Amino acid sequence: MALGAIALTGCGDDGEAEPAVPDAWPLTGVRSDDVTVRPALAVKIENSVPARPQTGLDQADVVWEEVVEGGITRFVAVYHSQVPGEVGPIRSVRPMDPAVVAPLGGPFVFTGGQDPFLADVADAGIQAIVMDDGDPGFYRTDDRAAPHDVYADPQDFWDQADADHDDLPPAQFAFAESAQESTAATAGDAAGTLTARFSGVQTTVWTWASGAYERSDGDVPAVDAGGSRLTAANVVVLSVRMVDTGYLDPAGNPVPESELVGTGTGLLLSQGKAVEVAWSKDDVGAVLALTGPDGEPALLAPGSTWVELVPSEGGSFTTS
């Protein structure tokens, strides 16, 4: 049975509707009788070698990994159930980000970007909090060289959420009541390791250990700034078409886009098992739908999720 994220709306003493509060955190499916009414906060985080180890990724509910220019990857880290004291390094927007962020309904934090990509964010109805626009909350650290030195206290960004972007996020995935009832656990095959090759310079490896999937960048264990291993309850791999946008970055490299509107195939990993899934997304603002082998919505294990957008041409993913 899938966990829902809908509760009845009540009325206060003044007769005005009170916000509906679900019985589980909508982005993790983890049961709670104390879900905080706040929006999801999406933050663009760098993943080049000089950016590691990053700060705050271990407290994200969902992290999306996407290929950018030069074959490196960047993250869209989504925060809701936990509030880290610091996140970073924060970097600029990319063309696929609106399709990731718009379904969440909350603010999107990044340093800047090219005009067409900024326009796409605005067209998707997303509240952008942008360092280059002078929005408050960003600061530079002394222990890293620019541009890998932009950090922030995310609470400063939650405080800036406007009235159109301050609601609880809708669930982005369907969750099982327990990890043992997730689709991968009940219908999948053993998958102790996932190897996702994004490009010639980025291969992401997930290894099942101690009740979670542990991340590595190639053969280097991925850790947060405090030294703790980055882990996930679920890893979702989406095979996506990657296209050239026709734009270049400041160094002259082509800027690619991972196409998320459409349909495709992929894998869902939970509980040390993997199952094939189909994915579909009707438009930029629609929630991505995952379907299992039985044609029903794929159910994730309660907990954090990492989504890997692996190019269908030039990329690959295998389990063992």
mmCIF file of C-alpha atoms in Angstrom:
data_model
loop_
_atom_site.group_PDB
_atom_site.id
_atom_site.type_symbol
_atom_site.label_atom_id
_atom_site.label_comp_id
_atom_site.label_asym_id
_atom_site.label_seq_id
_atom_site.Cartn_x
_atom_site.Cartn_y
_atom_site.Cartn_z
ATOM 1 C CA MET A 1 0.000 0.000 0.000
ATOM 2 C CA ALA A 2 1.434 3.367 -0.999
ATOM 3 C CA LEU A 3 1.847 6.078 1.578
ATOM 4 C CA GLY A 4 -0.236 9.141 0.804
ATOM 5 C CA ALA A 5 0.736 12.746 1.412
ATOM 6 C CA ILE A 6 -2.784 14.147 1.664
ATOM 7 C CA ALA A 7 -4.645 15.125 4.806
ATOM 8 C CA LEU A 8 -7.971 16.811 5.291
ATOM 9 C CA THR A 9 -7.910 20.573 5.624
ATOM 10 C CA GLY A 10 -9.434 21.889 8.810
ATOM 11 C CA CYS A 11 -10.641 25.316 9.857
ATOM 12 C CA GLY A 12 -9.303 27.511 12.620
ATOM 13 C CA ASP A 13 -11.316 29.526 15.084
ATOM 14 C CA ASP A 14 -11.501 32.376 12.584
ATOM 15 C CA GLY A 15 -13.067 30.113 9.975
ATOM 16 C CA GLU A 16 -10.059 30.232 7.655
ATOM 17 C CA ALA A 17 -8.696 27.001 6.239
ATOM 18 C CA GLU A 18 -5.623 25.605 7.963
ATOM 19 C CA PRO A 19 -2.929 23.913 5.860
ATOM 20 C CA ALA A 20 -3.293 20.175 5.443
ATOM 21 C CA VAL A 21 -0.571 18.244 7.250
ATOM 22 C CA PRO A 22 0.286 14.745 5.994
ATOM 23 C CA ASP A 23 1.131 11.806 8.263
ATOM 24 C CA ALA A 24 4.423 11.238 6.456
ATOM 25 C CA TRP A 25 7.127 13.509 5.044
ATOM 26 C CA PRO A 26 6.009 13.842 1.409
ATOM 27 C CA LEU A 27 9.472 13.591 -0.177
ATOM 28 C CA THR A 28 10.699 10.601 1.852
ATOM 29 C CA GLY A 29 7.561 8.701 2.826
ATOM 30 C CA VAL A 30 8.872 8.491 6.395
ATOM 31 C CA ARG A 31 6.012 8.434 8.901
ATOM 32 C CA SER A 32 5.809 11.357 11.293
ATOM 33 C CA ASP A 33 3.205 13.023 13.483
ATOM 34 C CA ASP A 34 5.208 16.255 13.363
ATOM 35 C CA VAL A 35 5.571 17.146 9.682
ATOM 36 C CA THR A 36 6.591 20.800 9.416
ATOM 37 C CA VAL A 37 4.547 22.955 7.056
ATOM 38 C CA ARG A 38 7.224 24.486 4.840
ATOM 39 C CA PRO A 39 8.055 24.318 1.127
ATOM 40 C CA ALA A 40 10.649 22.117 -0.487
ATOM 41 C CA LEU A 41 13.877 24.022 -1.108
ATOM 42 C CA ALA A 42 15.921 23.079 -4.178
ATOM 43 C CA VAL A 43 19.593 24.094 -4.257
ATOM 44 C CA LYS A 44 22.042 23.716 -7.163
ATOM 45 C CA ILE A 45 25.193 22.032 -5.830
ATOM 46 C CA GLU A 46 28.493 21.544 -7.626
ATOM 47 C CA ASN A 47 30.158 18.131 -8.108
ATOM 48 C CA SER A 48 33.517 18.842 -9.724
ATOM 49 C CA VAL A 49 36.577 17.524 -7.883
ATOM 50 C CA PRO A 50 37.406 20.938 -6.314
ATOM 51 C CA ALA A 51 33.859 21.067 -4.899
ATOM 52 C CA ARG A 52 34.201 17.862 -2.888
ATOM 53 C CA PRO A 53 33.383 17.140 -0.166
ATOM 54 C CA GLN A 54 30.126 19.058 -0.364
ATOM 55 C CA THR A 55 28.161 20.319 2.619
ATOM 56 C CA GLY A 56 24.557 19.365 3.357
ATOM 57 C CA LEU A 57 24.009 16.619 0.774
ATOM 58 C CA ASP A 58 23.629 14.072 3.568
ATOM 59 C CA GLN A 59 20.490 15.863 4.784
ATOM 60 C CA ALA A 60 18.705 16.204 1.433
ATOM 61 C CA ASP A 61 15.471 14.273 0.913
ATOM 62 C CA VAL A 62 16.120 13.929 -2.828
ATOM 63 C CA VAL A 63 19.218 14.597 -4.927
ATOM 64 C CA TRP A 64 19.174 14.690 -8.735
ATOM 65 C CA GLU A 65 22.464 14.130 -10.586
ATOM 66 C CA GLU A 66 22.752 15.509 -14.130
ATOM 67 C CA VAL A 67 25.450 15.881 -16.778
ATOM 68 C CA VAL A 68 26.628 19.403 -17.529
ATOM 69 C CA GLU A 69 29.300 20.707 -19.903
ATOM 70 C CA GLY A 70 32.578 18.836 -20.068
ATOM 71 C CA GLY A 71 30.956 15.613 -18.874
ATOM 72 C CA ILE A 72 31.027 16.525 -15.188
ATOM 73 C CA THR A 73 27.849 16.311 -13.140
ATOM 74 C CA ARG A 74 25.988 18.671 -10.853
ATOM 75 C CA PHE A 75 23.266 18.121 -8.300
ATOM 76 C CA VAL A 76 19.873 19.553 -7.524
ATOM 77 C CA ALA A 77 19.558 18.860 -3.803
ATOM 78 C CA VAL A 78 16.032 19.081 -2.400
ATOM 79 C CA TYR A 79 15.528 19.813 1.292
ATOM 80 C CA HIS A 80 12.341 19.452 3.276
ATOM 81 C CA SER A 81 12.329 17.024 6.211
ATOM 82 C CA GLN A 82 15.747 18.165 7.464
ATOM 83 C CA VAL A 83 17.249 21.635 7.770
ATOM 84 C CA PRO A 84 21.050 21.605 7.472
ATOM 85 C CA GLY A 85 22.994 24.451 8.962
ATOM 86 C CA GLU A 86 24.936 25.005 5.753
ATOM 87 C CA VAL A 87 24.818 23.907 2.102
ATOM 88 C CA GLY A 88 27.282 24.268 -0.737
ATOM 89 C CA PRO A 89 29.140 24.890 -2.868
ATOM 90 C CA ILE A 90 26.234 26.478 -4.757
ATOM 91 C CA ARG A 91 26.514 26.937 -8.517
ATOM 92 C CA SER A 92 24.515 28.072 -11.558
ATOM 93 C CA VAL A 93 21.319 26.890 -13.228
ATOM 94 C CA ARG A 94 21.158 24.468 -16.159
ATOM 95 C CA PRO A 95 18.432 23.907 -18.799
ATOM 96 C CA MET A 96 16.962 20.703 -17.304
ATOM 97 C CA ASP A 97 16.538 22.189 -13.840
ATOM 98 C CA PRO A 98 13.014 23.609 -14.319
ATOM 99 C CA ALA A 99 11.678 20.112 -15.044
ATOM 100 C CA VAL A 100 13.212 18.903 -11.769
ATOM 101 C CA VAL A 101 12.176 21.850 -9.604
ATOM 102 C CA ALA A 102 8.795 23.019 -10.926
ATOM 103 C CA PRO A 103 6.810 19.991 -9.594
ATOM 104 C CA LEU A 104 8.030 20.748 -6.073
ATOM 105 C CA GLY A 105 6.350 24.162 -5.941
ATOM 106 C CA GLY A 106 9.031 25.758 -3.772
ATOM 107 C CA PRO A 107 11.982 28.121 -4.239
ATOM 108 C CA PHE A 108 15.066 27.275 -6.303
ATOM 109 C CA VAL A 109 18.475 28.545 -5.169
ATOM 110 C CA PHE A 110 21.436 29.061 -7.512
ATOM 111 C CA THR A 111 24.182 31.582 -8.221
ATOM 112 C CA GLY A 112 23.181 32.696 -11.724
ATOM 113 C CA GLY A 113 23.042 31.456 -15.303
ATOM 114 C CA GLN A 114 22.660 32.283 -18.965
ATOM 115 C CA ASP A 115 19.639 34.377 -19.932
ATOM 116 C CA PRO A 116 17.739 31.600 -21.795
ATOM 117 C CA PHE A 117 18.039 29.263 -18.811
ATOM 118 C CA LEU A 118 16.934 31.991 -16.410
ATOM 119 C CA ALA A 119 13.936 32.625 -18.658
ATOM 120 C CA ASP A 120 13.032 28.931 -18.559
ATOM 121 C CA VAL A 121 12.988 29.043 -14.758
ATOM 122 C CA ALA A 122 10.671 32.059 -14.810
ATOM 123 C CA ASP A 123 8.420 30.522 -17.464
ATOM 124 C CA ALA A 124 7.985 27.443 -15.271
ATOM 125 C CA GLY A 125 6.601 29.613 -12.466
ATOM 126 C CA ILE A 126 9.522 28.895 -10.141
ATOM 127 C CA GLN A 127 10.599 31.381 -7.478
ATOM 128 C CA ALA A 128 14.318 31.855 -8.120
ATOM 129 C CA ILE A 129 16.660 32.994 -5.352
ATOM 130 C CA VAL A 130 19.789 34.081 -7.198
ATOM 131 C CA MET A 131 23.116 35.362 -5.893
ATOM 132 C CA ASP A 132 23.836 37.329 -9.066
ATOM 133 C CA ASP A 133 20.555 39.202 -8.565
ATOM 134 C CA GLY A 134 21.653 40.353 -5.133
ATOM 135 C CA ASP A 135 19.289 38.079 -3.230
ATOM 136 C CA PRO A 136 20.414 37.675 0.393
ATOM 137 C CA GLY A 137 21.723 34.552 2.106
ATOM 138 C CA PHE A 138 24.797 33.714 0.032
ATOM 139 C CA TYR A 139 28.349 34.038 1.332
ATOM 140 C CA ARG A 140 31.845 33.004 0.282
ATOM 141 C CA THR A 141 34.162 30.904 2.414
ATOM 142 C CA ASP A 142 37.871 31.486 2.899
ATOM 143 C CA ASP A 143 38.974 27.866 2.573
ATOM 144 C CA ARG A 144 38.016 27.358 -1.080
ATOM 145 C CA ALA A 145 38.909 29.137 -4.282
ATOM 146 C CA ALA A 146 36.216 30.786 -6.387
ATOM 147 C CA PRO A 147 33.887 29.691 -7.911
ATOM 148 C CA HIS A 148 33.762 26.712 -5.532
ATOM 149 C CA ASP A 149 33.309 28.869 -2.417
ATOM 150 C CA VAL A 150 29.629 29.921 -2.356
ATOM 151 C CA TYR A 151 27.696 28.600 0.636
ATOM 152 C CA ALA A 152 24.572 29.492 2.590
ATOM 153 C CA ASP A 153 22.401 28.753 5.600
ATOM 154 C CA PRO A 154 19.283 27.335 3.897
ATOM 155 C CA GLN A 155 16.990 28.783 6.539
ATOM 156 C CA ASP A 156 17.731 32.182 5.018
ATOM 157 C CA PHE A 157 16.186 30.934 1.778
ATOM 158 C CA TRP A 158 13.136 29.367 3.403
ATOM 159 C CA ASP A 159 12.513 32.753 4.992
ATOM 160 C CA GLN A 160 12.378 34.281 1.495
ATOM 161 C CA ALA A 161 9.699 31.934 0.128
ATOM 162 C CA ASP A 162 6.844 34.032 -1.226
ATOM 163 C CA ALA A 163 3.141 33.353 -0.794
ATOM 164 C CA ASP A 164 2.936 31.398 -4.042
ATOM 165 C CA HIS A 165 5.830 29.086 -3.105
ATOM 166 C CA ASP A 166 5.437 28.327 0.607
ATOM 167 C CA ASP A 167 3.180 25.259 0.610
ATOM 168 C CA LEU A 168 4.086 21.685 1.443
ATOM 169 C CA PRO A 169 5.476 19.924 -1.642
ATOM 170 C CA PRO A 170 3.457 17.207 -3.321
ATOM 171 C CA ALA A 171 4.928 13.717 -3.144
ATOM 172 C CA GLN A 172 7.350 13.165 -6.029
ATOM 173 C CA PHE A 173 7.337 9.370 -5.706
ATOM 174 C CA ALA A 174 5.047 6.679 -4.322
ATOM 175 C CA PHE A 175 6.339 4.998 -1.171
ATOM 176 C CA ALA A 176 5.673 1.593 0.337
ATOM 177 C CA GLU A 177 4.596 1.279 3.955
ATOM 178 C CA SER A 178 7.958 -0.327 4.720
ATOM 179 C CA ALA A 179 11.247 -0.910 2.922
ATOM 180 C CA GLN A 180 10.490 -4.626 2.743
ATOM 181 C CA GLU A 181 7.292 -3.870 0.800
ATOM 182 C CA SER A 182 8.985 -1.654 -1.802
ATOM 183 C CA THR A 183 8.780 -2.724 -5.438
ATOM 184 C CA ALA A 184 12.490 -3.479 -5.733
ATOM 185 C CA ALA A 185 12.432 -5.571 -2.562
ATOM 186 C CA THR A 186 9.425 -7.619 -3.645
ATOM 187 C CA ALA A 187 9.980 -7.904 -7.415
ATOM 188 C CA GLY A 188 13.656 -7.106 -8.008
ATOM 189 C CA ASP A 189 16.874 -9.047 -8.443
ATOM 190 C CA ALA A 190 19.921 -8.804 -6.212
ATOM 191 C CA ALA A 191 21.917 -5.639 -6.916
ATOM 192 C CA GLY A 192 24.765 -5.140 -4.504
ATOM 193 C CA THR A 193 26.402 -2.584 -6.784
ATOM 194 C CA LEU A 194 25.175 -0.083 -9.369
ATOM 195 C CA THR A 195 27.687 1.440 -11.757
ATOM 196 C CA ALA A 196 26.326 4.470 -13.646
ATOM 197 C CA ARG A 197 28.647 5.911 -16.272
ATOM 198 C CA PHE A 198 27.649 9.465 -17.155
ATOM 199 C CA SER A 199 30.664 10.358 -19.281
ATOM 200 C CA GLY A 200 34.368 9.788 -19.641
ATOM 201 C CA VAL A 201 34.994 11.858 -16.504
ATOM 202 C CA GLN A 202 32.125 10.811 -14.188
ATOM 203 C CA THR A 203 31.155 7.340 -13.087
ATOM 204 C CA THR A 204 28.925 7.054 -10.035
ATOM 205 C CA VAL A 205 28.912 3.827 -8.030
ATOM 206 C CA TRP A 206 26.359 2.804 -5.411
ATOM 207 C CA THR A 207 27.084 -0.159 -3.117
ATOM 208 C CA TRP A 208 24.595 -1.784 -0.759
ATOM 209 C CA ALA A 209 26.079 -1.890 2.739
ATOM 210 C CA SER A 210 24.750 -1.646 6.291
ATOM 211 C CA GLY A 211 21.149 -1.156 5.197
ATOM 212 C CA ALA A 212 21.717 1.636 2.662
ATOM 213 C CA TYR A 213 23.309 2.357 -0.697
ATOM 214 C CA GLU A 214 26.682 4.076 -0.289
ATOM 215 C CA ARG A 215 27.907 6.445 -2.974
ATOM 216 C CA SER A 216 31.326 6.636 -4.611
ATOM 217 C CA ASP A 217 32.650 8.889 -7.367
ATOM 218 C CA GLY A 218 34.501 6.267 -9.354
ATOM 219 C CA ASP A 219 36.541 4.384 -6.773
ATOM 220 C CA VAL A 220 36.593 7.292 -4.298
ATOM 221 C CA PRO A 221 34.048 7.076 -1.457
ATOM 222 C CA ALA A 222 31.735 10.111 -1.474
ATOM 223 C CA VAL A 223 31.501 11.805 1.902
ATOM 224 C CA ASP A 224 30.057 15.007 3.293
ATOM 225 C CA ALA A 225 32.155 17.786 4.756
ATOM 226 C CA GLY A 226 32.051 16.065 8.154
ATOM 227 C CA GLY A 227 33.452 12.833 6.740
ATOM 228 C CA SER A 228 30.237 10.777 6.783
ATOM 229 C CA ARG A 229 29.533 8.569 3.787
ATOM 230 C CA LEU A 230 26.758 9.765 1.443
ATOM 231 C CA THR A 231 23.970 7.186 1.419
ATOM 232 C CA ALA A 232 20.495 6.655 0.002
ATOM 233 C CA ALA A 233 17.559 4.393 0.748
ATOM 234 C CA ASN A 234 16.640 4.432 -2.958
ATOM 235 C CA VAL A 235 18.550 5.015 -6.169
ATOM 236 C CA VAL A 236 16.472 5.776 -9.269
ATOM 237 C CA VAL A 237 18.254 5.557 -12.612
ATOM 238 C CA LEU A 238 16.571 7.245 -15.576
ATOM 239 C CA SER A 239 17.853 6.698 -19.089
ATOM 240 C CA VAL A 240 17.429 10.130 -20.705
ATOM 241 C CA ARG A 241 18.119 11.646 -24.080
ATOM 242 C CA MET A 242 20.810 14.308 -23.861
ATOM 243 C CA VAL A 243 20.755 17.075 -26.474
ATOM 244 C CA ASP A 244 22.967 20.029 -27.326
ATOM 245 C CA THR A 245 21.222 23.289 -26.400
ATOM 246 C CA GLY A 246 23.312 25.296 -28.862
ATOM 247 C CA TYR A 247 24.726 27.398 -26.029
ATOM 248 C CA LEU A 248 28.285 27.465 -24.729
ATOM 249 C CA ASP A 249 29.646 27.957 -21.234
ATOM 250 C CA PRO A 250 32.217 30.723 -20.585
ATOM 251 C CA ALA A 251 35.020 28.286 -21.457
ATOM 252 C CA GLY A 252 33.444 27.510 -24.840
ATOM 253 C CA ASN A 253 32.075 24.052 -23.957
ATOM 254 C CA PRO A 254 28.640 23.034 -25.328
ATOM 255 C CA VAL A 255 25.899 23.072 -22.682
ATOM 256 C CA PRO A 256 23.814 19.866 -22.829
ATOM 257 C CA GLU A 257 20.270 19.253 -21.656
ATOM 258 C CA SER A 258 18.878 16.017 -20.268
ATOM 259 C CA GLU A 259 15.335 15.752 -21.633
ATOM 260 C CA LEU A 260 12.919 14.895 -18.849
ATOM 261 C CA VAL A 261 9.627 15.567 -20.590
ATOM 262 C CA GLY A 262 8.629 12.373 -22.368
ATOM 263 C CA THR A 263 9.045 8.691 -21.592
ATOM 264 C CA GLY A 264 11.866 6.259 -20.990
ATOM 265 C CA THR A 265 13.169 3.316 -19.022
ATOM 266 C CA GLY A 266 15.384 2.899 -16.001
ATOM 267 C CA LEU A 267 16.035 1.074 -12.749
ATOM 268 C CA LEU A 268 14.852 1.376 -9.169
ATOM 269 C CA LEU A 269 17.167 0.141 -6.434
ATOM 270 C CA SER A 270 16.090 -0.406 -2.832
ATOM 271 C CA GLN A 271 17.023 -2.935 -0.170
ATOM 272 C CA GLY A 272 19.930 -4.348 -2.167
ATOM 273 C CA LYS A 273 17.730 -5.209 -5.140
ATOM 274 C CA ALA A 274 16.977 -3.626 -8.520
ATOM 275 C CA VAL A 275 13.882 -3.683 -10.691
ATOM 276 C CA GLU A 276 13.309 -2.296 -14.172
ATOM 277 C CA VAL A 277 10.940 0.663 -14.366
ATOM 278 C CA ALA A 278 9.365 2.879 -17.000
ATOM 279 C CA TRP A 279 9.223 6.621 -16.461
ATOM 280 C CA SER A 280 7.021 9.329 -17.939
ATOM 281 C CA LYS A 281 6.592 13.063 -17.486
ATOM 282 C CA ASP A 282 3.875 14.959 -19.350
ATOM 283 C CA ASP A 283 5.275 18.479 -19.066
ATOM 284 C CA VAL A 284 7.777 20.593 -17.137
ATOM 285 C CA GLY A 285 5.467 21.053 -14.162
ATOM 286 C CA ALA A 286 4.250 17.462 -13.948
ATOM 287 C CA VAL A 287 5.478 15.010 -11.328
ATOM 288 C CA LEU A 288 7.572 12.221 -12.825
ATOM 289 C CA ALA A 289 5.730 8.882 -12.856
ATOM 290 C CA LEU A 290 7.552 5.595 -12.249
ATOM 291 C CA THR A 291 5.888 2.328 -13.254
ATOM 292 C CA GLY A 292 6.978 -1.132 -12.172
ATOM 293 C CA PRO A 293 6.971 -4.389 -14.157
ATOM 294 C CA ASP A 294 3.326 -5.011 -13.216
ATOM 295 C CA GLY A 295 2.202 -1.722 -14.757
ATOM 296 C CA GLU A 296 1.454 -0.256 -11.332
ATOM 297 C CA PRO A 297 3.243 2.715 -9.729
ATOM 298 C CA ALA A 298 6.662 1.669 -8.474
ATOM 299 C CA LEU A 299 6.890 1.956 -4.679
ATOM 300 C CA LEU A 300 10.078 3.257 -3.104
ATOM 301 C CA ALA A 301 11.389 2.410 0.350
ATOM 302 C CA PRO A 302 10.780 5.184 2.898
ATOM 303 C CA GLY A 303 13.870 7.363 3.101
ATOM 304 C CA SER A 304 16.136 9.472 0.925
ATOM 305 C CA THR A 305 16.356 9.077 -2.842
ATOM 306 C CA TRP A 306 19.068 9.885 -5.397
ATOM 307 C CA VAL A 307 18.001 10.192 -9.040
ATOM 308 C CA GLU A 308 20.642 9.548 -11.691
ATOM 309 C CA LEU A 309 19.952 11.075 -15.133
ATOM 310 C CA VAL A 310 22.149 8.848 -17.276
ATOM 311 C CA PRO A 311 22.514 9.716 -20.992
ATOM 312 C CA SER A 312 20.908 7.088 -23.207
ATOM 313 C CA GLU A 313 23.696 7.594 -25.741
ATOM 314 C CA GLY A 314 27.236 7.625 -24.413
ATOM 315 C CA GLY A 315 26.211 6.636 -20.904
ATOM 316 C CA SER A 316 25.483 3.268 -19.334
ATOM 317 C CA PHE A 317 24.359 1.604 -16.102
ATOM 318 C CA THR A 318 24.833 -1.939 -14.854
ATOM 319 C CA THR A 319 24.218 -3.830 -11.630
ATOM 320 C CA SER A 320 26.062 -6.721 -10.075
#
